[in-house]
Every structure is written in structure tokens, then in C-alpha cells.
Coordinates of C-alpha atoms in Angstrom, one line a residue:
X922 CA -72.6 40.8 -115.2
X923 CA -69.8 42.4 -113.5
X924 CA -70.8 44.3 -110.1
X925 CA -69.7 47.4 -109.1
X926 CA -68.3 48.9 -105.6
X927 CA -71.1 50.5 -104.8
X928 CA -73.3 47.4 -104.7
X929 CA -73.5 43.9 -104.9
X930 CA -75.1 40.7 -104.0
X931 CA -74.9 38.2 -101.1
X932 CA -75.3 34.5 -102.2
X933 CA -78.4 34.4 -101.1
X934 CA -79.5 37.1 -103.8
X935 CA -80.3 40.2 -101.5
X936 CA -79.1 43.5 -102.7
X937 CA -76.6 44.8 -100.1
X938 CA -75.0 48.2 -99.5
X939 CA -71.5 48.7 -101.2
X940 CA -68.3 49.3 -100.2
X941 CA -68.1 52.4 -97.4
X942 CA -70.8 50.3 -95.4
X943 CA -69.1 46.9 -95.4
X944 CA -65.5 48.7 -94.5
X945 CA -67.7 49.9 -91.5
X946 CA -69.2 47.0 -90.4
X947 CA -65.5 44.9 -91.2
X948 CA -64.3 47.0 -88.2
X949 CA -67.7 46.9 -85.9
X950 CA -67.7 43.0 -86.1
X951 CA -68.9 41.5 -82.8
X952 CA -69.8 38.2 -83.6
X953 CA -68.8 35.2 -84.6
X954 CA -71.9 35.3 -87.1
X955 CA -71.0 38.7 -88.0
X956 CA -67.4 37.5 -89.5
X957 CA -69.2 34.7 -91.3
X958 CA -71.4 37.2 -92.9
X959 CA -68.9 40.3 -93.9
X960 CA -66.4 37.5 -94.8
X961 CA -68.9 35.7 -97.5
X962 CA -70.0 39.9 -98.5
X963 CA -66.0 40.6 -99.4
X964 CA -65.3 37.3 -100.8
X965 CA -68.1 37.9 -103.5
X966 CA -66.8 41.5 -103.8
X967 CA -63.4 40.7 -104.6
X968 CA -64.4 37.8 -107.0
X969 CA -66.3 40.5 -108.9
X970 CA -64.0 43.1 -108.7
X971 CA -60.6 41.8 -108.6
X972 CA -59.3 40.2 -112.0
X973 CA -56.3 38.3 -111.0
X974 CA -58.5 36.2 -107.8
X975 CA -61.4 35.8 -110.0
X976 CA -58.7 34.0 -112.9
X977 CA -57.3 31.7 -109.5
X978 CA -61.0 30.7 -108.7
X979 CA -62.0 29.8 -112.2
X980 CA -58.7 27.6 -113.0
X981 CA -59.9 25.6 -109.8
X982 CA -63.4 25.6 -111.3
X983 CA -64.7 26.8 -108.3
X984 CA -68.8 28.9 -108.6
X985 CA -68.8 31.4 -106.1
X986 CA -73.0 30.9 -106.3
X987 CA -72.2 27.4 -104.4
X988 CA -69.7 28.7 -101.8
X989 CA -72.0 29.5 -98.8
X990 CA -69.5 29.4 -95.9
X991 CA -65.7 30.9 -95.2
X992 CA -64.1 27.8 -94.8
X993 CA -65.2 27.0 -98.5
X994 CA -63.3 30.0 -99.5
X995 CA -60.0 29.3 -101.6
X996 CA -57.0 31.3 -100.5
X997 CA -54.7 33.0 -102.9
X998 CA -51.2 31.7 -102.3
X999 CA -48.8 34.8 -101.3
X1000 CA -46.7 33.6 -104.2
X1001 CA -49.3 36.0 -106.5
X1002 CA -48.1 38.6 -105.1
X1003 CA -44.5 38.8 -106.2
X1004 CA -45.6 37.9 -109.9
X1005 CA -49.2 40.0 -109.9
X1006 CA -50.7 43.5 -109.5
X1007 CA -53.6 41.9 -106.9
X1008 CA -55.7 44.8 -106.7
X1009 CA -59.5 45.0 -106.0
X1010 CA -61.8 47.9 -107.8
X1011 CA -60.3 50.8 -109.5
X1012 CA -59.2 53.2 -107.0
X1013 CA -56.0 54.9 -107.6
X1014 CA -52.9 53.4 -105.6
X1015 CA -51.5 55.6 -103.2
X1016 CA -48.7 53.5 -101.9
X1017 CA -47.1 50.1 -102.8
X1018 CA -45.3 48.3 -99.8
X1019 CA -42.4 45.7 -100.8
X1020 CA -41.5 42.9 -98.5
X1021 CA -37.5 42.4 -98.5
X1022 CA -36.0 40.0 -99.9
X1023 CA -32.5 38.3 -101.0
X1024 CA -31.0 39.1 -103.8
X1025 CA -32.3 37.8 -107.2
X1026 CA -35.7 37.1 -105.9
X1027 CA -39.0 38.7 -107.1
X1028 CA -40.4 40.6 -103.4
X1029 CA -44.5 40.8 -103.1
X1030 CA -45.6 44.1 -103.3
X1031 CA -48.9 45.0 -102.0
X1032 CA -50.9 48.0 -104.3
X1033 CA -52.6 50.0 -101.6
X1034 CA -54.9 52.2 -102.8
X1035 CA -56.7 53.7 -99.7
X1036 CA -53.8 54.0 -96.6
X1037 CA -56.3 55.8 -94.4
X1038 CA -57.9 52.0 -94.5
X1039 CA -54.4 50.6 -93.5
X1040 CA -53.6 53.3 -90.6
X1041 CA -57.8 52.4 -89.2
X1042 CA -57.0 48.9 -89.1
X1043 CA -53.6 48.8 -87.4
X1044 CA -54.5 51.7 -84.9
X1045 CA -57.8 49.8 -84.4
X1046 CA -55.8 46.8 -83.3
X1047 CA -53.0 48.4 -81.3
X1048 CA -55.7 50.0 -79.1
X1049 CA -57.4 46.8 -78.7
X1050 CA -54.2 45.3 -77.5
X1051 CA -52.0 47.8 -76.0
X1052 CA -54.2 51.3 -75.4
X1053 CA -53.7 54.5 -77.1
X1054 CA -50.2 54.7 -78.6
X1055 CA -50.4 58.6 -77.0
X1056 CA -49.3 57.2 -73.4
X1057 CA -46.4 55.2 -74.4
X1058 CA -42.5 56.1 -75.3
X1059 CA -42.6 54.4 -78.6
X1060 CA -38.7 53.7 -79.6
X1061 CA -38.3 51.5 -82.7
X1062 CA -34.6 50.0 -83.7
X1063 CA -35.3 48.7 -87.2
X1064 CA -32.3 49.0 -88.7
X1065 CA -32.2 48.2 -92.3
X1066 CA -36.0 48.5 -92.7
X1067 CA -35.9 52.3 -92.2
X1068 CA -33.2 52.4 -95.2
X1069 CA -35.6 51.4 -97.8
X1070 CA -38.7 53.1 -99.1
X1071 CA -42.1 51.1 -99.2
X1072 CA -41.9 49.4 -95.8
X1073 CA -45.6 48.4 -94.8
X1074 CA -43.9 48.0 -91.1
X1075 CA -42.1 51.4 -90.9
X1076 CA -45.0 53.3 -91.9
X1077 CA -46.8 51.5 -89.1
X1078 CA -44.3 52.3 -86.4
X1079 CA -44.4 55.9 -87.7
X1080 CA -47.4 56.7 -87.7
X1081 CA -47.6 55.3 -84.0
X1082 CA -44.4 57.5 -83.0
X1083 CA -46.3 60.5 -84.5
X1084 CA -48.9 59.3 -82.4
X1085 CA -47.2 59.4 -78.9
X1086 CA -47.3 62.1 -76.9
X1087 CA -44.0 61.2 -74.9
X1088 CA -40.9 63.1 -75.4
X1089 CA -38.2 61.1 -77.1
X1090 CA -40.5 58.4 -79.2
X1091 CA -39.0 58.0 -82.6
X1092 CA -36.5 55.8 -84.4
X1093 CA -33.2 55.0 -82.9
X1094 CA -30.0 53.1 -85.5
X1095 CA -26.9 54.2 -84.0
X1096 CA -27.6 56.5 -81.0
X1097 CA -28.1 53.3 -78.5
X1098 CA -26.5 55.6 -75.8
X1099 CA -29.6 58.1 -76.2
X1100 CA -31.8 54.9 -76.6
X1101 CA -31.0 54.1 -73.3
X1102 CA -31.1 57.2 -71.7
X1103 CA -34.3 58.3 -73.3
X1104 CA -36.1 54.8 -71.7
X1105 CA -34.0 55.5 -68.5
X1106 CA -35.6 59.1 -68.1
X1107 CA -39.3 57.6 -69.3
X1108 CA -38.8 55.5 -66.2
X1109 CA -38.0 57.2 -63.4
X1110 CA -41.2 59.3 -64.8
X1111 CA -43.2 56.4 -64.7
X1112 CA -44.1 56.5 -68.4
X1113 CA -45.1 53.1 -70.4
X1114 CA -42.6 52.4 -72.8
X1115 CA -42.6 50.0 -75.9
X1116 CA -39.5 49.5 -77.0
X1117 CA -40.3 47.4 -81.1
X1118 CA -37.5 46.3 -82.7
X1119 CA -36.4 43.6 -85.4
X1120 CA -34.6 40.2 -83.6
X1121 CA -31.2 41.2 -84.3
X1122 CA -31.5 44.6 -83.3
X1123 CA -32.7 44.0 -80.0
X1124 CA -30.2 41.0 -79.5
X1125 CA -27.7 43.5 -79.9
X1126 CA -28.5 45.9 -77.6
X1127 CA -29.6 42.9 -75.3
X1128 CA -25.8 41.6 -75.7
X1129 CA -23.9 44.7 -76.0
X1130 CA -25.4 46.9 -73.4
X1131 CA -27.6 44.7 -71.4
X1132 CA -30.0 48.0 -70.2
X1133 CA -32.2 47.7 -67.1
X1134 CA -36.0 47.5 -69.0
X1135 CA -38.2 46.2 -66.1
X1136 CA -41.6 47.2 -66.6
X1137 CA -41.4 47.8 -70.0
X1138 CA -43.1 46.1 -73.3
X1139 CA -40.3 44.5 -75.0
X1140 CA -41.8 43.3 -78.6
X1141 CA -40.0 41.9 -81.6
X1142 CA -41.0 41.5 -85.5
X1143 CA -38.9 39.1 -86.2
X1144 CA -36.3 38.4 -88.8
X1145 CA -32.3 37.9 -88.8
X1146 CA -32.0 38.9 -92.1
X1147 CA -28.2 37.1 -91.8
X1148 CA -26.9 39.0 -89.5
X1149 CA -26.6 36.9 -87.0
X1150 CA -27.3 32.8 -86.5
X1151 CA -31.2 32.0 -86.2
X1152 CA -32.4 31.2 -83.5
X1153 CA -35.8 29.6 -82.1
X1154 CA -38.3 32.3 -81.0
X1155 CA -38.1 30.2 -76.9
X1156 CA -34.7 30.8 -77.3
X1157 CA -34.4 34.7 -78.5
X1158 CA -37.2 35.3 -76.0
X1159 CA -35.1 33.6 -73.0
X1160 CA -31.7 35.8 -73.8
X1161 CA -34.0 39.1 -74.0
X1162 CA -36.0 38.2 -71.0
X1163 CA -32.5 37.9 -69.0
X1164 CA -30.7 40.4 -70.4
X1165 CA -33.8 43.1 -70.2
X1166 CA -34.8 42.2 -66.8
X1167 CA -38.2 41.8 -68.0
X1168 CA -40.5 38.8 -67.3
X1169 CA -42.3 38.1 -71.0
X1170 CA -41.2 39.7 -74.5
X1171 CA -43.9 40.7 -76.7
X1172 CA -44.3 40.0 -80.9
X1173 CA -46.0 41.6 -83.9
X1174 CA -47.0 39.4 -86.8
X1175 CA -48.1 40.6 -90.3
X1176 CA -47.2 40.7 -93.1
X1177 CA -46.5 43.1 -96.3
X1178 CA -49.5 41.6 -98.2
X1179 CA -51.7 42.3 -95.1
X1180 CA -53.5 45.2 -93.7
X1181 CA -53.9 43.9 -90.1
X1182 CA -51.2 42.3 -87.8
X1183 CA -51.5 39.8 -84.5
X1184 CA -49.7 40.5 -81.3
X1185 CA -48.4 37.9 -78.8
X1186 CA -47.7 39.0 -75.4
X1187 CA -46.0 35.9 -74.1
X1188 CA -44.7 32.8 -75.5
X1189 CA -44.9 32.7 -78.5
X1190 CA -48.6 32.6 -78.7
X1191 CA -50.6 35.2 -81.7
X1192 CA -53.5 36.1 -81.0
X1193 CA -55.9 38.6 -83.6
X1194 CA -58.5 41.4 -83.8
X1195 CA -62.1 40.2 -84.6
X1196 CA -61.6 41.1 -88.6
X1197 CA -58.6 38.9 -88.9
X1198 CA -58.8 35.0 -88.6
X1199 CA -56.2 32.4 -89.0
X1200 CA -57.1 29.1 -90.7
X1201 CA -54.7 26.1 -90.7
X1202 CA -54.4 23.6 -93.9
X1203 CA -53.1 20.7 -95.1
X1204 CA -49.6 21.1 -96.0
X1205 CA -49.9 18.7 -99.2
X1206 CA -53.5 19.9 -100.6
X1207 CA -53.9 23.9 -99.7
X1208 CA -57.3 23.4 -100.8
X1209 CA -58.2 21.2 -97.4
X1210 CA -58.6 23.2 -94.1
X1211 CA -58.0 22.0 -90.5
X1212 CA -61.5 21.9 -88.3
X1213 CA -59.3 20.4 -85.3
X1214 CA -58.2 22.8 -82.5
X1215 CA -54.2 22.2 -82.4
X1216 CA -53.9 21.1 -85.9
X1217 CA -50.0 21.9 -87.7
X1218 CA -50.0 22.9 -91.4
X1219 CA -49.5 26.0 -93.5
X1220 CA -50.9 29.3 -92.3
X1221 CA -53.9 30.9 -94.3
X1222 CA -55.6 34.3 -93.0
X1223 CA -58.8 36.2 -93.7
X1224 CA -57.5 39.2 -93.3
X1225 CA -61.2 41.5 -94.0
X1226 CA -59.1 44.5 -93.8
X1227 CA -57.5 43.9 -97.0
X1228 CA -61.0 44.4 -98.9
X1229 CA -59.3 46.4 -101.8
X1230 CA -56.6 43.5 -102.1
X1231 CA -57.7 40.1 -101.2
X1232 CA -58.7 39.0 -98.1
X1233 CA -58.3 35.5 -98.2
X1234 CA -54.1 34.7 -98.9
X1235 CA -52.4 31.4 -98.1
X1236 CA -49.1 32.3 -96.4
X1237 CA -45.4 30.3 -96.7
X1238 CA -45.4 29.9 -93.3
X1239 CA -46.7 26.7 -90.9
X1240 CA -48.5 27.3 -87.3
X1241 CA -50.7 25.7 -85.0
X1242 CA -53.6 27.0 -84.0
X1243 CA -55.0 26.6 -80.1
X1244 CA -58.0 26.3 -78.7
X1245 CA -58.9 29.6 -77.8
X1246 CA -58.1 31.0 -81.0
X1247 CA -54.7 31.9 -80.7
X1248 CA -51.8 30.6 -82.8
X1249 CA -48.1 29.9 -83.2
X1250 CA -45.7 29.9 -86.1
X1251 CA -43.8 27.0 -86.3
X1252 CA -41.3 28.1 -89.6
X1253 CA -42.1 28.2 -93.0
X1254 CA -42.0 25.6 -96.1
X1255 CA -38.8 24.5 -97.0
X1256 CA -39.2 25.6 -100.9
X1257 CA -40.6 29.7 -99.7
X1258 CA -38.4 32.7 -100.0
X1259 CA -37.1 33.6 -97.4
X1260 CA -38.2 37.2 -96.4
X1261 CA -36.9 39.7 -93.9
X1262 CA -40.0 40.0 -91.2
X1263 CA -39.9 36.4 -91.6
X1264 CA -39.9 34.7 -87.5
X1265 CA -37.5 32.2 -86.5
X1266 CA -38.2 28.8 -86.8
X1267 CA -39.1 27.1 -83.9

């Protein structure tokens, strides 16, 4: 029997407290033991509720009754989303962000059906790694993403702008010369400025006009998008670091299928907030995991924010994960798409 989103049933049979309660406790996880727990609640959630991962999982003939920890778990590859509707419940959908693409090829789109869940998750994370987005200049040069609707990354940077409490935050395309005088005024008031942009646009202004931006965060999303020859992240970083004066240079990564995103803030290095975990596996069988700290294969995330999607999504793209938790990303599969956010290959 089908369960419903108000309740529904650990594997070990106890009757648990539906869907408002386990977005709560998602965000309040403070343990390693708590992820383990909230990730095995919304992997039984979405197999009951979400039609399209529940079909994946029985054409791999896998019982959820006999998965009984995360790394059992099989990821949905993000190819589902270009050809799918992966939804989880029956909440209406208030939004649908589109990834770009290149001409002729399907883009994922990602049926979001509760945004306030979306703006908790990202705000939740920025804080964690940045502060509030209130005391910061926020300028965003994200040319081409701004021209299309159903961005997942423009609302983001938006709804931070809207956020700031600094005169002159907002979107900048072709004014560069207030760009530039807008951060020059922030500074000489002392105010912390985050200047996000896609790689091309900031290599741009880093060639073009080569502004003075000592002190402040430099970060980049990623993605050429043709416009100019790719380059490896060690090697966009170095030119920005030299042209902006500025000692490290600062990255987003996520993803349109997502609801959370990881932030580097030097070299290269990801790191997430404690609802979002990234697992590494084998390149030629998705269906076996890493255990080894520094293991190289494809990049799979537990993304619990995404509880009214899927959670659990096996990405194009190939990383290593460190140690400490943190990750790089090494490229992506030769056969994938390419997309616009995607990051340079290293």
C-alpha cells in the first residue's frame, strides 16, 4: 500500500511523522547519525511517493525493505530529468527551472513545487558559509542566464540581491563602468562585496578592465558557454587572482536538478552544508560506490533538500572527494551534454 505525505514508515517498521517534520529536521541535522537517519526517512518517502524513481528501483530489482543504509541507496541518473516529470507527492508546481543547453538537445527541468523550500535551503547555506547576504554588495554579471526565464541560479542570486541592504547590489550586463564604480564606492566605505559571476563574464572584465578588487569575494559558477576557449579552473583562477588583485577566487556548485549548492573558497576545493553529501562511484558500474577518501569517478549527491524531487541523482560530472569531506570536479563524461553552469575541466 501506497503511503501518503503525511506519514510513513522507517525500515525498521516504526510509524514516523510526515512531511513538514522531516523538512525540519533535514535542515536541523547535526550529526553524522542524524543524515543516516533523515536520508533512509526520504529515500522511503520518495520510493512511495514518486512514480518515475520507484519504476528505476524496480527495473534494478532492488526492495527498499532490504536497503538499511545510504550507501545502498541507488541514484537516479540526471539523464531522467531531461526525458521525465521527477516529481515527488502531489503538490502543485510552482516553478520549473531549465538547465541550458545547445541547440537540439533535451535540457533537464526540475518541477518545483514548494520554492519557499528552495529559497530555505540556499539562504540556509549562504549564511553558513558567507553570513547574512544583508551586509554584502551583492553584484552578479550573468549575462545570458538573466535572458532566459526558469533559471534555478538567477532566482538564487535575486533573491540574495533583494536580500542586501547595500546600495547598488543588483545585476550588472553592460554597465561595467557603474560595476566598477559601484564596488569602488562599497570600498572606500568598507562594505563586503561579492562580486558572482559566470567564467566568461568575469574573464572579461578581468581582461578588459582589470579593476582593483582587493578584499573582496570574487566567486565564479562556472561555464563558457563558447564564448571564449575553456580553460582549467587552476588556470581561470590564476588570471582572476592577478588581474583582481585578490589572493583566492571563490565558486558555487549546483546544479538545476538540485535544491542545495557547495561553495569553494580556494582552490578548487567544494565543500557542503550538513543536508547535502557527495558520494563518488565507479565510472563503469554507477551502481558501486567509492568508501576510499581520494577516490576519482562520477559525482553522485544526496541532496535531502530536494525531498519533493529526488534526493539521491547521479550527476555527468567526475570528482574526487578528500578526506575531510570536501571535493573537486575533475570534468565530466565524455558522452554527457554539455550544459551552461557546467565547470571547466581540469
Amino acid at each position: 500500500m501506497g503511503l501518503s505525505a503525511e506519514w510513513f514508515i522507517n525500515v525498521s517498521g516504526q510509524m514516523i511523522l510526515g512531511l513538514p517534520n522531516l523538512q525540519d529536521r533535514i535542515f536541523n541535522i547535526q550529526s553524522q547519525e542524524d543524515f543516516l537517519l533523515v536520508s533512509l526517512e526520504v529515500f522511503n518517502y520518495q520510493y512511495n511517493n514518486n512514480v518515475v524513481y520507484q519504476e528505476f528501483l524496480k527495473s534494478l530489482g532492488k526492495d527498499p525493505a532490504k536497503i538499511t543504509a545510504p550507501d545502498e541507496i541507488p541514484f537516479l541518473p540526471i539523464g531522467f530529468f531531461r526525458n521525465h516529470k521527477i516529481i515527488t507527492g502531489d503538490l502543485p508546481v510552482e516553478m520549473v527551472f531549465e538547465s541550458s543547453g545547445t541547440t537540439g538537445v533535451n535540457t533537464g527541468k526540475h518541477f518545483v513545487n514548494d520554492l519557499k523550500l528552495y529559497e530555505e535551503s540556499f539562504l540556509r547555506s549562504f549564511r553558513l558559509f558567507y553570513g547574512e547576504p544583508e551586509q554584502f554588495l551583492i553584484a552578479a554579471l550573468l549575462p545570458s542566464y538573466i535572458e532566459r526565464t526558469g533559471s534555478s541560479l538567477v532566482y538564487m542570486v535575486d533573491n540574495l540581491i533583494r536580500k542586501s541592504k547595500i546600495s547598488g547590489s543588483g545585476f550588472y550586463k553592460n554597465n561595467i563602468g557603474d560595476l566598477i564604480l559601484t564596488i569602488k564606492k562599497a570600498k572606500s566605505e568598507n562594505q563586503r562585496i561579492l562580486l558572482l559571476g559566470v567564467s566568461f563574464a568575469l574573464l572579461d572584465l578581468a581582461e578588459n578592465q582589470s579593476p582593483d578588487l582587493a578584499g573582496s569575494i570574487i566567486m565564479e559558477t562556472g561555464g563558457m558557454k563558447g564564448r571564449r576557449k575553456e580553460l582549467t579552473r587552476s588556470e581561470l583562477h590564476s588570471i582572476l587572482k592577478e588581474k583582481f588583485n585578490v589572493v583566492s577566487i571563490h565558486s558555487e556548485y549546483g546544479m538545476t536538478e538540485l535544491m542545495s549548492q557547495a561553495y569553494s573558497k580556494e582552490d578548487g576545493i567544494f565543500y557542503c552544508p550538513p543536508w547535502m553529501k557527495i558520494v563518488i562511484r565507479d565510472p563503469q558500474d554507477p551502481l558501486t560506490l567509492y568508501n576510499e577518501p581520494s577516490s576519482t569517478g562520477g559525482i553522485s549527491i544526496i541532496d535531502l533538500a530536494n525531498i519533493n524531487s529526488c534526493s539521491f541523482i547521479a550527476t555527468d560530472d567526475l570528482g574526487r572527494l578528500h578526506e575531510d569531506g570536501g571535493f573537486e570536479v575533475l570534468g565530466r563524461f565524455d558522452n554527457s551534454d554539455m550544459r551552461g553552469c557546467n565547470l571547466m575541466v581540469e
